[in-house]
PDB file of C-alpha atoms in Angstrom:
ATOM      1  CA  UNK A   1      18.058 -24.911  -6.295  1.00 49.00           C
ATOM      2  CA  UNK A   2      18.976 -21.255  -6.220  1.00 47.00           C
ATOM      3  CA  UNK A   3      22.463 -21.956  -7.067  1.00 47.00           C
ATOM      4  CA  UNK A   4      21.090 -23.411 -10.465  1.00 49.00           C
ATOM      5  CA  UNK A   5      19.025 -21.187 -11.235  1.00 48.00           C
ATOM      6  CA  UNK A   6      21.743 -18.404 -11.676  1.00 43.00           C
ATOM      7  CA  UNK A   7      24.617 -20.382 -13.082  1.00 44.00           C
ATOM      8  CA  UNK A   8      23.639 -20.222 -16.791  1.00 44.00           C
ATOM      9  CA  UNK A   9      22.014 -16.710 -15.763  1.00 45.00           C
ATOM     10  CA  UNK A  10      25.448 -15.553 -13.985  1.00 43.00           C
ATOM     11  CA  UNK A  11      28.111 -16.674 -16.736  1.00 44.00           C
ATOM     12  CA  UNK A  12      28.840 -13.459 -18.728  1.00 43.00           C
ATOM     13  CA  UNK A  13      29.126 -10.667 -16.689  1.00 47.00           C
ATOM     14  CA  UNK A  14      31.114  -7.014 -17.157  1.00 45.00           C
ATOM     15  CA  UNK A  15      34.141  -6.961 -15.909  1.00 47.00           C
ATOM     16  CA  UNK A  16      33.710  -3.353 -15.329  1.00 47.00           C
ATOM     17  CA  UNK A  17      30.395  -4.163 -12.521  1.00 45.00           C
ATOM     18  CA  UNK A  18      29.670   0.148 -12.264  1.00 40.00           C
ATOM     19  CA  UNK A  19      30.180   0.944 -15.713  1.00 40.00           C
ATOM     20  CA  UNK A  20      27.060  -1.013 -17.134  1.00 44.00           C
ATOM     21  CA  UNK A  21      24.257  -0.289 -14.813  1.00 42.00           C
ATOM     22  CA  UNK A  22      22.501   2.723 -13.436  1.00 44.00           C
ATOM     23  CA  UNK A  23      19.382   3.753 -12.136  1.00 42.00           C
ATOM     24  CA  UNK A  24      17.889   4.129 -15.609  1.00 45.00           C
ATOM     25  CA  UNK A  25      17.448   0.340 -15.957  1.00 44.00           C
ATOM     26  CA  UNK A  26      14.769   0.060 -13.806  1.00 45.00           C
ATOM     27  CA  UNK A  27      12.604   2.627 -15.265  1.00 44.00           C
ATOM     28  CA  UNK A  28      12.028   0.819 -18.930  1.00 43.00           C
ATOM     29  CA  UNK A  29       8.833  -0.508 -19.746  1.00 43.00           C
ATOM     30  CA  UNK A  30       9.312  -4.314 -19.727  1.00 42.00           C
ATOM     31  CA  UNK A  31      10.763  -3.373 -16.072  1.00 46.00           C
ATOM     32  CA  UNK A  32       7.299  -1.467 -15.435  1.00 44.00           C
ATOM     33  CA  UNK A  33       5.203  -4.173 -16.792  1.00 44.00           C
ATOM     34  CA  UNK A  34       6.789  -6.779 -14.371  1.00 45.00           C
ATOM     35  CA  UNK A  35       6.596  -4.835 -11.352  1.00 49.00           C
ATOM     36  CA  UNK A  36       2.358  -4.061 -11.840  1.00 41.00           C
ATOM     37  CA  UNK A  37       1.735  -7.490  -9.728  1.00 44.00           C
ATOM     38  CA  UNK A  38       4.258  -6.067  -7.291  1.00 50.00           C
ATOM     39  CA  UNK A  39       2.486  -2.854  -7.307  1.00 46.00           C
ATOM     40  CA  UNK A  40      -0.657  -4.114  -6.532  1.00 43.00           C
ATOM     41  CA  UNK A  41       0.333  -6.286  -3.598  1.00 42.00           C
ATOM     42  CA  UNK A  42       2.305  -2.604  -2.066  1.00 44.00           C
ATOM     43  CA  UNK A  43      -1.204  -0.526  -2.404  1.00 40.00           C
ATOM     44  CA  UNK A  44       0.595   1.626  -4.741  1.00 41.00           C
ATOM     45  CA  UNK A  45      -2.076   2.920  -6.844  1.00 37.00           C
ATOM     46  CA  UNK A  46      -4.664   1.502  -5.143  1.00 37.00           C
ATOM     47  CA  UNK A  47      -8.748   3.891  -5.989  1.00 36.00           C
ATOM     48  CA  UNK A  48      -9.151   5.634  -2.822  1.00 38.00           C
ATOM     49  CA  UNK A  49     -11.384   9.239  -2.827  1.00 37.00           C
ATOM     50  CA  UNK A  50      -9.027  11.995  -3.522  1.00 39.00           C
ATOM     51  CA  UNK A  51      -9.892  15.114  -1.312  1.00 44.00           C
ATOM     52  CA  UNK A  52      -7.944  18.301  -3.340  1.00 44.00           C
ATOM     53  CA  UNK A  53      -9.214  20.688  -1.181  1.00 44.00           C
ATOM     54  CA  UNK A  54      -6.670  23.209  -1.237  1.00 45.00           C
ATOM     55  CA  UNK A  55      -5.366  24.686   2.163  1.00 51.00           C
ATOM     56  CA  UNK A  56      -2.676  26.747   3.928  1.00 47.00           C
ATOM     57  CA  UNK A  57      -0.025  24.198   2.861  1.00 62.00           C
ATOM     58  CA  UNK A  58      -0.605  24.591  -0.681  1.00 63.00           C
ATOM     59  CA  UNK A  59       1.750  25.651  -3.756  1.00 60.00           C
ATOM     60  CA  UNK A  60      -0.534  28.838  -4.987  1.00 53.00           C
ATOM     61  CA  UNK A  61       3.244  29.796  -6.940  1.00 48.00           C
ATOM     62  CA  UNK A  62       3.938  26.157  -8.415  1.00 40.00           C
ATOM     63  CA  UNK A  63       3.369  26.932 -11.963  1.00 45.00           C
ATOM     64  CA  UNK A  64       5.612  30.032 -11.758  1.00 48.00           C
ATOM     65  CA  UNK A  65       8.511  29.408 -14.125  1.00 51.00           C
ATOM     66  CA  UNK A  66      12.135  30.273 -12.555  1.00 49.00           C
ATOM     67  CA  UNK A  67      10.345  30.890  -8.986  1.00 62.00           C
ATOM     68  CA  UNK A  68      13.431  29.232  -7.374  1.00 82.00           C
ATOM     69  CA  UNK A  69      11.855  26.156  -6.330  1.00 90.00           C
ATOM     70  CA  UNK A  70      14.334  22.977  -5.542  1.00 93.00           C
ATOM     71  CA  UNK A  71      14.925  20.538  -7.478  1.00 95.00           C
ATOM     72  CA  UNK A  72      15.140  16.701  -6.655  1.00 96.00           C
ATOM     73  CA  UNK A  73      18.632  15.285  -6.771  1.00 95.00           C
ATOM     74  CA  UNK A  74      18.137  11.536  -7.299  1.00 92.00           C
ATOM     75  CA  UNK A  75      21.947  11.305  -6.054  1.00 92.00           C
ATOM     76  CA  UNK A  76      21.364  12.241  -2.619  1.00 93.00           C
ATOM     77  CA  UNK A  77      21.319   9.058  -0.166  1.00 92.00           C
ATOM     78  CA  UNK A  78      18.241   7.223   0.048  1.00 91.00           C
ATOM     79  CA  UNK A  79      18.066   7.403   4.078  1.00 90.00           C
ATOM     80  CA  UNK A  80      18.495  11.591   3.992  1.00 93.00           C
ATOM     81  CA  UNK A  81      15.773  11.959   0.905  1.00 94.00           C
ATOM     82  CA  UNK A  82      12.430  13.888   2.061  1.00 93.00           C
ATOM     83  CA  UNK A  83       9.438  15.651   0.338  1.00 95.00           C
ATOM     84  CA  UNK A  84       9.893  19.564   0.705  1.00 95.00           C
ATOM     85  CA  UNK A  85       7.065  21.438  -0.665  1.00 95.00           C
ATOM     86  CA  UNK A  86       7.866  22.801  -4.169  1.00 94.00           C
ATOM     87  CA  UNK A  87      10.252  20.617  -4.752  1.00 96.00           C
ATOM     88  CA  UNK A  88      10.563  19.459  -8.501  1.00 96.00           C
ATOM     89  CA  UNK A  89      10.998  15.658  -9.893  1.00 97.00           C
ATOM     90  CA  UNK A  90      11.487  14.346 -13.346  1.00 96.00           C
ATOM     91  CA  UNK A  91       8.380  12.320 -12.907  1.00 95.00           C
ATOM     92  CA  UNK A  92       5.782  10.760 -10.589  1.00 95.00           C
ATOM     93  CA  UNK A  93       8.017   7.995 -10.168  1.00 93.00           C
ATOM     94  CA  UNK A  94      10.755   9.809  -8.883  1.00 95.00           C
ATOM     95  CA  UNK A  95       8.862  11.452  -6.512  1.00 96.00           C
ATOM     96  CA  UNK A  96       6.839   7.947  -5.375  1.00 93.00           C
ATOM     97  CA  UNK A  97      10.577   6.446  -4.781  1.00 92.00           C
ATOM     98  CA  UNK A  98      11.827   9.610  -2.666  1.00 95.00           C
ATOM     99  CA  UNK A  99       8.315   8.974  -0.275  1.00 94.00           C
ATOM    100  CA  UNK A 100       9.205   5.670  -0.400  1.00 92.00           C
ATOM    101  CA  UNK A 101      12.644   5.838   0.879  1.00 92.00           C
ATOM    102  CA  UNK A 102      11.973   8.534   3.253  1.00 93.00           C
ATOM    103  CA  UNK A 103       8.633   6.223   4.160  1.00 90.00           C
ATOM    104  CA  UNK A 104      10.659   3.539   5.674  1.00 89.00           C
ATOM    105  CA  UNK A 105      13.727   5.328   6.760  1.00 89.00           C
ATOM    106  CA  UNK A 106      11.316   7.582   8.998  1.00 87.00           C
ATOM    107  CA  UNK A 107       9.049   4.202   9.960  1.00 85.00           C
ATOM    108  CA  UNK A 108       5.873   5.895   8.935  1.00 87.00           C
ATOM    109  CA  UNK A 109       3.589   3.925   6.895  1.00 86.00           C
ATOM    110  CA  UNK A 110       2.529   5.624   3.637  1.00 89.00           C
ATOM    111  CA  UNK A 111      -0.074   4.867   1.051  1.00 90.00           C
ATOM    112  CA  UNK A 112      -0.535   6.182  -2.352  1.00 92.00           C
ATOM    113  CA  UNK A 113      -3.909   6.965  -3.050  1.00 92.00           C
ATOM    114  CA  UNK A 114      -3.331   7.975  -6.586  1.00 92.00           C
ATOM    115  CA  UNK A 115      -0.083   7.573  -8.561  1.00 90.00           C
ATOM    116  CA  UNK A 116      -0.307   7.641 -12.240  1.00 92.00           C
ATOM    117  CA  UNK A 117       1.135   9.428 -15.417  1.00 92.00           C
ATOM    118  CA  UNK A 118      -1.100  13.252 -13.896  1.00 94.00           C
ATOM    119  CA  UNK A 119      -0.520  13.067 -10.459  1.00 95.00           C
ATOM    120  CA  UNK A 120       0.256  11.654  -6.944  1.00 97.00           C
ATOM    121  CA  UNK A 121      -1.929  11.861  -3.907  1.00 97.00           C
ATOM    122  CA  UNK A 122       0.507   9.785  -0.852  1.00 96.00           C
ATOM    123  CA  UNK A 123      -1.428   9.742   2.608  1.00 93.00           C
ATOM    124  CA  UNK A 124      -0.255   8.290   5.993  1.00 90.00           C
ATOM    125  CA  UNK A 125      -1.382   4.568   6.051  1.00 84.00           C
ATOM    126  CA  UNK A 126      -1.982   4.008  10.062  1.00 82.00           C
ATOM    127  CA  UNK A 127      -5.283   2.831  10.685  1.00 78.00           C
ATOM    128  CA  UNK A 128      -5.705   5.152  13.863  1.00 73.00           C
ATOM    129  CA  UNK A 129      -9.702   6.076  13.710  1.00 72.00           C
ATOM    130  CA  UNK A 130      -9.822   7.837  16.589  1.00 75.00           C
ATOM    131  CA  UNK A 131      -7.179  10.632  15.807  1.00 78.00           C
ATOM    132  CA  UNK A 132      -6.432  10.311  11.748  1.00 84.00           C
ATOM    133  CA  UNK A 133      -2.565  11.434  10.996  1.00 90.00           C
ATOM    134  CA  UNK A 134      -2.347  14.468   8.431  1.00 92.00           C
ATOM    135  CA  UNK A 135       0.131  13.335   6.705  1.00 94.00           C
ATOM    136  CA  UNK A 136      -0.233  14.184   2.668  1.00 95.00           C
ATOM    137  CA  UNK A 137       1.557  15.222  -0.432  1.00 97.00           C
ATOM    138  CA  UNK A 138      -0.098  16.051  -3.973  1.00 97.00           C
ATOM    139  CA  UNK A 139       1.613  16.090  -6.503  1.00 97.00           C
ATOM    140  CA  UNK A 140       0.912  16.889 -10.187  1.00 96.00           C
ATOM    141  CA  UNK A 141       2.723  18.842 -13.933  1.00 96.00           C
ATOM    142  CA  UNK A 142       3.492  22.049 -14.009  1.00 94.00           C
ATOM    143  CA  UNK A 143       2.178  23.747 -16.532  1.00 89.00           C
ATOM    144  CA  UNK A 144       4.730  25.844 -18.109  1.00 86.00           C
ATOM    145  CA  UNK A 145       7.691  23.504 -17.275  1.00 89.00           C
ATOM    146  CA  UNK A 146       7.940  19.556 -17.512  1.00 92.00           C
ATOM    147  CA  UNK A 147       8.519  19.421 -13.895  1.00 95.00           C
ATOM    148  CA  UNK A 148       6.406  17.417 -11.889  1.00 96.00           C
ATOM    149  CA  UNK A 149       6.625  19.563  -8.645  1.00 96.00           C
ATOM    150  CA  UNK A 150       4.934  18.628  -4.914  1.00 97.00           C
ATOM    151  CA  UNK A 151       1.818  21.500  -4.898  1.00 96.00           C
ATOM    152  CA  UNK A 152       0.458  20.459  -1.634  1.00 96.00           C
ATOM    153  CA  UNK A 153       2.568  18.930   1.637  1.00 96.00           C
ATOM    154  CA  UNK A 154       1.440  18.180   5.405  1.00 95.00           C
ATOM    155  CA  UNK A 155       4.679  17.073   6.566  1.00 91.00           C
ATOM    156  CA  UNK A 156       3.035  16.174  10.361  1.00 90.00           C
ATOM    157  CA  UNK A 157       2.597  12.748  11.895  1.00 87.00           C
ATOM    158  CA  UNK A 158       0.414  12.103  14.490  1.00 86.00           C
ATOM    159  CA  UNK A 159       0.904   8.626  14.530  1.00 84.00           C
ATOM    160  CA  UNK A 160       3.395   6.062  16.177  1.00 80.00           C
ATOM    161  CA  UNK A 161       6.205   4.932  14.532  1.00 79.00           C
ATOM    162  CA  UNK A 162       5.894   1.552  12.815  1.00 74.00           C
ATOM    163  CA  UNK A 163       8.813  -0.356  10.877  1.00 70.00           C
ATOM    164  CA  UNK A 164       7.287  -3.284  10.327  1.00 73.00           C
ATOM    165  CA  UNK A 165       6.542  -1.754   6.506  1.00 75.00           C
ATOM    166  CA  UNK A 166       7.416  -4.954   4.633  1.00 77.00           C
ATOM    167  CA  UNK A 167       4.669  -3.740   2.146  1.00 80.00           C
ATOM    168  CA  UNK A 168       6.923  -0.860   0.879  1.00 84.00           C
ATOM    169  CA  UNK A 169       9.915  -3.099   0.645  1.00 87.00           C
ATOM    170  CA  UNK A 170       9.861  -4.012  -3.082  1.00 89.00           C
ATOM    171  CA  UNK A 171      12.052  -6.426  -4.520  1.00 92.00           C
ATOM    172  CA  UNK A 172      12.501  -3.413  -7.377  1.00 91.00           C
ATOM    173  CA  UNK A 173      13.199  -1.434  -4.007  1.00 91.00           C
ATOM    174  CA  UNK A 174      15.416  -3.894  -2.642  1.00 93.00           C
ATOM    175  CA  UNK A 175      16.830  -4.782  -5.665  1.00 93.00           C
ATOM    176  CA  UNK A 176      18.690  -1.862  -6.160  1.00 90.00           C
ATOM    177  CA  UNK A 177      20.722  -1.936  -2.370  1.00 91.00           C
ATOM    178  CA  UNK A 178      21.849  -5.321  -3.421  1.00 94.00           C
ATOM    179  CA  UNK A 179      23.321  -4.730  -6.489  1.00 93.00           C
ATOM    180  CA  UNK A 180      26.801  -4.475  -4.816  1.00 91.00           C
ATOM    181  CA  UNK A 181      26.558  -7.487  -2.481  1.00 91.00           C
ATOM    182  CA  UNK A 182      25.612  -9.240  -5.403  1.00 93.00           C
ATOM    183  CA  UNK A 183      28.475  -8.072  -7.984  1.00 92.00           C
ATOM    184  CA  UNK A 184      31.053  -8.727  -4.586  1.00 92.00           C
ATOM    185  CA  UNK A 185      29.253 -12.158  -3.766  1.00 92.00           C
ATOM    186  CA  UNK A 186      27.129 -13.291  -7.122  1.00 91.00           C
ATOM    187  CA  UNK A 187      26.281 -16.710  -5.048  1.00 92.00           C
ATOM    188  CA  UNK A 188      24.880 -14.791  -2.157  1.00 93.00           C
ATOM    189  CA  UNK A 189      21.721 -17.083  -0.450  1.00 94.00           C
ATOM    190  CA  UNK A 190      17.913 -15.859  -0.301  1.00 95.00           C
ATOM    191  CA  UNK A 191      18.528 -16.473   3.444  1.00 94.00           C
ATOM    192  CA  UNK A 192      21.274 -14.288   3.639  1.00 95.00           C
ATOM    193  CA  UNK A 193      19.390 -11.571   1.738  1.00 95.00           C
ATOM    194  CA  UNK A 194      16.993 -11.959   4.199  1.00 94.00           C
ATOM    195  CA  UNK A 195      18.918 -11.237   7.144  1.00 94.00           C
ATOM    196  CA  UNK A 196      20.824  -8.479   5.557  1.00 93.00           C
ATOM    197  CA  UNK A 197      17.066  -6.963   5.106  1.00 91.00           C
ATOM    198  CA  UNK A 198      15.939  -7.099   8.436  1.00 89.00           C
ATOM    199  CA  UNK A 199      19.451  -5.265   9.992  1.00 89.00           C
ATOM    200  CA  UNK A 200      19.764  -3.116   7.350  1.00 87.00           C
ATOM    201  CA  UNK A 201      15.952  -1.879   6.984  1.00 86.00           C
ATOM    202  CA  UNK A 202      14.515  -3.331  10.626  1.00 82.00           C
ATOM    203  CA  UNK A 203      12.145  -5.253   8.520  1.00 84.00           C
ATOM    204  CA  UNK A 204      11.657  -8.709   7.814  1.00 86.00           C
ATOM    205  CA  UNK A 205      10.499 -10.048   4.303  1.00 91.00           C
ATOM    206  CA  UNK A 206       9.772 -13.301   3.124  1.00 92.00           C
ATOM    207  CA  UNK A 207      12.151 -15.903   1.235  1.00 95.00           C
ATOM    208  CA  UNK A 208       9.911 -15.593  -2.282  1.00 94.00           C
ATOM    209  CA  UNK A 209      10.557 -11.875  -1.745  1.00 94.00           C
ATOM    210  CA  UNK A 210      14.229 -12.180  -1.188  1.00 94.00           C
ATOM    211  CA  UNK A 211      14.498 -14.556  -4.374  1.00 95.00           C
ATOM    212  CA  UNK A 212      12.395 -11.894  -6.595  1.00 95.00           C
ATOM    213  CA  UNK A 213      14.647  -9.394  -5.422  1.00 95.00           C
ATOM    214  CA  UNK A 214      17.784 -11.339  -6.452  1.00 95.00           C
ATOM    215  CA  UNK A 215      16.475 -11.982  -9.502  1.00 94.00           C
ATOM    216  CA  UNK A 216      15.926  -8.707 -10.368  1.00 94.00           C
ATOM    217  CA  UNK A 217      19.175  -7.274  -9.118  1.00 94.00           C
ATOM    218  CA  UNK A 218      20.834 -10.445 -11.032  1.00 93.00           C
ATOM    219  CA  UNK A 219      18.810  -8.843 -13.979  1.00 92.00           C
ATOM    220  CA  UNK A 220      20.495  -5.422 -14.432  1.00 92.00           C
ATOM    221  CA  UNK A 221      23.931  -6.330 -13.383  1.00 91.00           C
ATOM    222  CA  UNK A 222      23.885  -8.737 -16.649  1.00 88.00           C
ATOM    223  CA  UNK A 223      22.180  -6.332 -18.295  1.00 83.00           C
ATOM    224  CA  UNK A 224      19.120  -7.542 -19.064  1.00 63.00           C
ATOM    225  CA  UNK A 225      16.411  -5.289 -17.680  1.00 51.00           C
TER     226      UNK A 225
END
C-alpha cells in the first residue's frame, strides 16, 4: 500500500536532489496550516499561565541595538544547537526549532507555554511536584531591531533525564533528517523509518507517524510544499 501511494507521487523528481530544496520549504503557510493538528497533539502552544516576573537571569540590555549579542546560525548541527541568553533568531519559529532540537538531543522534556507571532514562553515539561525543574526561556521582538532575541533563560534542570519524548518528534521534525535517506532510497518502508528513529533519536514513534513523516519529506523533495 505504501509503495502505491508514492509511485504517481515519486515519478518526476530533480535530478539535482540538493539544488531544489532547503529549509525555507517548510516555513510557507500551506506547510503551517497542515502542521496546526500536529501542533496541537506536541503541546506546542498549548494556554498555560505565563509568569513574566523578571529576575536575575533576565535581558535588562535586549533592546540595545549593536550590544553584541549572538546571533542564531540555523546552519549549525541540530544535536550542538542550544538557547544562550541574548541570542537573536529570525523568528519565534526558529527559536521553537533550536529548543526543540536541543530538547531531545539533551533528553529533557520541554513544553511551550506560549508560542505565537509576540513571543515564546518554553518551560521544562517533567511532572515532578515535589521539586519543580527551573527550566525557562522567554522570548519576545526587540524593539529597535526585527530580531526576536531570548530576554529571559534558566538554563538548570533539576529533573531526570527522559528520552522517551516522542511528543516532540514531529513528522515536520522528522521530516527534514529523512530527506536524504529518502532522495538515496525513495522506496524506503514506514518500518524502516521507524527503526532508523528509534537508533538515531532513542525514541520510538508510531507507524502513522513514520508515514506522515514520509509524506512530508516526499513533499519537498518533489517540490511541492
Amino acid at each position: 500500500m505504501e509503495e502505491d501511494d508514492f509511485k504517481t507521487q515519486g515519478k518526476v523528481r530533480c535530478k539535482d536532489a540538493f539544488f531544489n530544496f532547503s529549509s525555507d520549504h517548510e516555513d510557507n503557510e500551506a506547510d503551517e496550516e497542515n502542521d496546526v493538528a500536529d501542533e496541537d497533539e506536541e503541546g506546542f502552544g498549548s494556554k498555560e499561565e505565563i509568569d513574566d516576573t523578571t529576575g536575575a537571569n533576565d535581558l535588562h540590555l535586549g533592546d540595545a541595538v549593536g550590544a553584541g549579542f549572538p546571533i542564531h546560525d540555523p546552519s549549525v548541527e541540530w544535536n550542538k544547537m542550544k538557547p544562550l541568553l541574548g541570542e537573536r533568531y529570525e523568528s519565534p519559529h526558529q527559536l521553537q526549532q533550536c529548543l526543540t532540537n536541543y530538547a531531545i538531543k539533551s533528553g529533557y522534556h520541554i513544553k511551550f507555554a506560549k508560542c505565537d507571532t509576540v513571543r515564546l514562553v518554553a518551560k521544562c515539561g517533567s511532572k515532578m511536584k515535589s521539586q519543580p525543574c527551573p527550566f525557562r526561556v522567554h522570548a519576545s521582538w526587540m524593539t529597535q531591531e526585527r530580531s526576536f532575541q531570548i530576554k529571559t533563560l534558566v538554563d538548570e534542570h533539576k529533573c531526570v533525564r527522559n528520552f522517551n519524548i516522542s511528543n516532540l518528534l514531529s513528522p515536520r521534525w522528522l521530516a527534514r533528517h529523512f530527506l536524504k535517506e529518502l532522495i538515496m532510497k525513495p522506496n524506503l518502508k514506514c518500518k524502516e523509518m521507524q527503526s532508523i528513529i528509534r537508533n538515531k533519536f532513542h525514541c520510538g514513534v508510531s507507524w502513522s507517524k513514520a508515514y506522515r513523516t514520509r509524506c512530508r519529506a516526499m513533499s519537498i523533495i518533489d517540490g511541492i510544499a
